[in-house]
Amino acid sequence: MRDDELLDLLSSPERLRERIAERLQRTANRPLGLAAGDEGAREVRWPAAVLAPLVAGEEGPRVLLTRRTPHLVHHPGQISFPGGRVEPEDPGPVEAALRETEEEIGLAPQRVQVLGALPPYVTITGYRVTPLVGWVEDPGDLRPDPFEVAEVFTVPLEHVLDPRRYVRHSLIYGDQRRYYWAVPWRQYFIWGATAAMLRMFLELLRAKVD
């Protein structure tokens, strides 16, 4: 699909929702392994799941994100999707992502229509993350956990579906140069695993269908 055709879908939430669900279903039916992740990622030690909520709005859908509090041990102050580790009591990644989302920002599971999952993303710290995409007509009154979440904000879906917004960066990690995606928006520097998952979502929607 051409990029202009993809952006045209934003004017029709129903068609967009159907398109996302259809593409995610195709992904689920393919024998994908650890198809995405940080190059040189260490062994997978923990399963995790995050939710990418797409919030409907009069000016078009928006992606909900959080900014982590600066005192956290892991990824302090970074932009992320709500979510976390899949615990033994969780039936699966969907339930884990919805539970963590409610705990972190107060978004009730019954307000989320889960459309499907992107391919797993493996982080350098050993997490095998399942990114779930959910549709939210009305998020209600959100209640961020002040210990974990410094801020909840949204980014226009049109922004993250524009490949021109993505920038490739690099840094030295240990003794290796590592490369990562960033998709800045206003004062927010969205990078690393979060930007990579958004890029995966973009490429999934852009991909030609056999």
XYZ file of C-alpha atoms in Angstrom:
210
model
C 0.000 0.000 0.000
C 1.213 3.479 -0.869
C 1.797 5.852 2.019
C -0.901 8.244 0.787
C -3.426 5.376 0.735
C -2.438 4.442 4.268
C -2.932 7.983 5.510
C -6.330 8.106 3.768
C -7.482 5.352 6.121
C -7.158 7.764 9.030
C -10.305 9.539 7.866
C -12.301 6.331 8.270
C -11.824 4.849 11.765
C -13.896 1.774 10.941
C -11.876 0.938 7.822
C -8.653 1.648 9.694
C -9.636 -0.644 12.551
C -10.552 -3.405 10.109
C -7.282 -2.957 8.216
C -5.200 -3.181 11.392
C -7.036 -6.267 12.629
C -6.694 -7.975 9.230
C -2.959 -7.317 9.022
C -2.349 -8.453 12.595
C -4.313 -11.641 11.908
C -2.098 -12.374 8.902
C 0.948 -11.928 11.109
C -0.484 -14.292 13.717
C -0.936 -17.002 11.089
C 2.681 -16.911 9.959
C 5.455 -18.951 11.632
C 7.313 -15.931 12.948
C 10.133 -16.458 15.403
C 12.013 -13.715 17.207
C 11.714 -11.618 14.106
C 12.559 -8.277 15.610
C 14.705 -6.878 18.348
C 18.007 -5.380 19.350
C 20.965 -6.721 17.430
C 23.132 -8.701 19.769
C 20.321 -9.164 22.270
C 21.197 -11.449 25.117
C 19.388 -14.709 25.785
C 15.665 -14.404 26.352
C 14.957 -14.651 30.069
C 11.529 -13.110 30.646
C 8.269 -12.866 28.688
C 6.642 -9.445 28.685
C 3.736 -7.707 26.975
C 2.834 -4.110 26.236
C -0.305 -2.444 24.934
C -0.281 0.149 22.157
C -3.663 1.842 22.688
C -5.088 3.645 19.662
C -7.520 6.223 21.028
C -10.310 7.445 18.753
C -10.834 11.189 18.467
C -12.541 13.845 16.394
C -9.238 14.836 14.766
C -8.181 11.244 14.126
C -6.804 8.350 16.168
C -3.905 8.929 18.545
C -1.366 6.583 20.104
C -1.281 6.606 23.892
C 2.168 6.552 25.510
C 3.635 7.073 28.964
C 6.725 8.779 30.306
C 8.354 6.782 33.063
C 9.293 8.414 36.342
C 12.974 9.379 36.670
C 13.657 7.312 39.796
C 12.912 3.908 38.267
C 15.813 1.460 38.004
C 15.006 0.369 34.441
C 14.621 2.954 31.660
C 14.002 5.969 33.907
C 12.318 8.895 32.211
C 11.910 7.085 28.891
C 8.817 6.980 26.698
C 7.088 3.614 26.666
C 3.849 1.750 26.145
C 2.050 0.591 29.267
C 2.862 -3.016 30.066
C 5.355 -5.259 31.791
C 6.391 -8.794 32.634
C 4.010 -11.700 32.070
C 3.474 -13.138 35.550
C 2.768 -16.831 36.264
C -0.849 -16.030 37.145
C -1.458 -14.335 33.776
C -3.205 -16.642 31.262
C -1.190 -15.042 28.455
C 0.313 -11.838 27.046
C -3.060 -10.211 26.338
C -4.153 -10.534 29.950
C -0.725 -9.392 31.171
C -0.758 -6.279 28.968
C -4.291 -5.343 30.017
C -3.529 -5.932 33.706
C -0.348 -3.877 33.601
C -2.078 -1.110 31.661
C -4.826 -0.832 34.248
C -2.272 -0.847 37.072
C -0.065 1.788 35.435
C -2.573 4.270 34.007
C -6.051 3.169 35.121
C -7.308 2.198 31.658
C -9.943 -0.471 32.301
C -9.644 -3.676 30.194
C -13.300 -3.483 29.127
C -12.543 -0.191 27.352
C -9.932 -1.868 25.107
C -10.686 -3.838 21.959
C -7.540 -5.882 21.349
C -7.011 -6.056 17.577
C -4.028 -8.410 17.610
C -0.307 -8.663 18.227
C 2.824 -7.577 16.400
C 5.776 -9.978 16.124
C 7.683 -10.391 19.405
C 10.423 -7.880 20.108
C 13.534 -9.000 21.989
C 15.292 -6.386 24.093
C 18.967 -6.233 24.925
C 18.062 -6.875 28.560
C 16.541 -10.255 27.724
C 12.811 -9.518 27.541
C 10.701 -11.114 24.823
C 8.007 -8.473 24.452
C 4.659 -9.132 22.778
C 3.260 -5.790 21.527
C -0.561 -5.812 21.510
C -2.515 -3.226 19.527
C -5.786 -2.103 21.092
C -8.585 0.201 19.961
C -10.081 2.551 22.561
C -13.206 4.564 21.801
C -13.290 6.245 25.212
C -10.443 5.797 27.722
C -12.465 7.319 30.577
C -10.697 9.049 33.438
C -7.130 7.765 33.566
C -5.345 7.434 36.896
C -1.571 7.124 36.355
C 0.387 5.371 39.084
C 2.611 8.194 40.401
C 5.401 5.777 41.301
C 5.820 4.440 37.755
C 4.258 7.005 35.426
C 5.270 10.652 35.294
C 2.957 11.518 32.397
C 0.411 10.051 30.001
C 0.174 11.671 26.570
C -0.934 10.882 23.037
C 0.678 11.263 19.625
C -1.310 11.543 16.373
C -1.369 8.176 14.618
C -0.764 10.103 11.396
C 2.634 11.104 12.794
C 3.859 7.569 13.496
C 2.487 6.264 10.186
C 4.694 8.702 8.269
C 8.044 6.996 7.492
C 9.678 10.410 7.063
C 9.312 10.996 10.805
C 11.697 8.180 11.715
C 15.385 8.841 12.256
C 18.174 6.285 12.679
C 20.586 6.928 15.559
C 23.494 5.039 17.086
C 25.309 4.826 20.391
C 28.121 2.851 21.976
C 26.786 0.146 24.299
C 29.549 -1.772 26.023
C 32.124 -2.242 23.283
C 29.677 -2.214 20.367
C 27.988 0.449 18.304
C 24.245 -0.113 18.364
C 21.600 1.399 16.090
C 18.075 2.359 17.032
C 15.025 4.158 15.683
C 13.639 7.418 17.005
C 10.379 9.151 16.094
C 10.402 12.511 17.930
C 7.191 14.410 18.502
C 7.162 17.893 19.997
C 9.181 17.773 23.237
C 9.102 13.967 23.388
C 12.026 11.874 22.165
C 10.459 8.497 21.421
C 13.239 6.002 20.779
C 14.536 2.488 21.374
C 12.110 -0.407 21.714
C 9.040 1.858 21.654
C 10.037 3.520 18.391
C 11.040 0.158 16.929
C 7.604 -1.294 17.705
C 5.910 1.716 16.136
C 8.098 1.235 13.084
C 7.104 -2.454 12.953
C 3.469 -1.385 13.082
C 4.013 1.046 10.210
C 5.786 -1.560 8.077
C 3.079 -4.134 8.766
C 0.410 -1.791 7.457
C 2.519 -0.731 4.456
C 3.487 -4.245 3.393
C 2.152 -5.665 0.150
C -0.230 -8.587 0.584
C 0.232 -11.675 -1.569
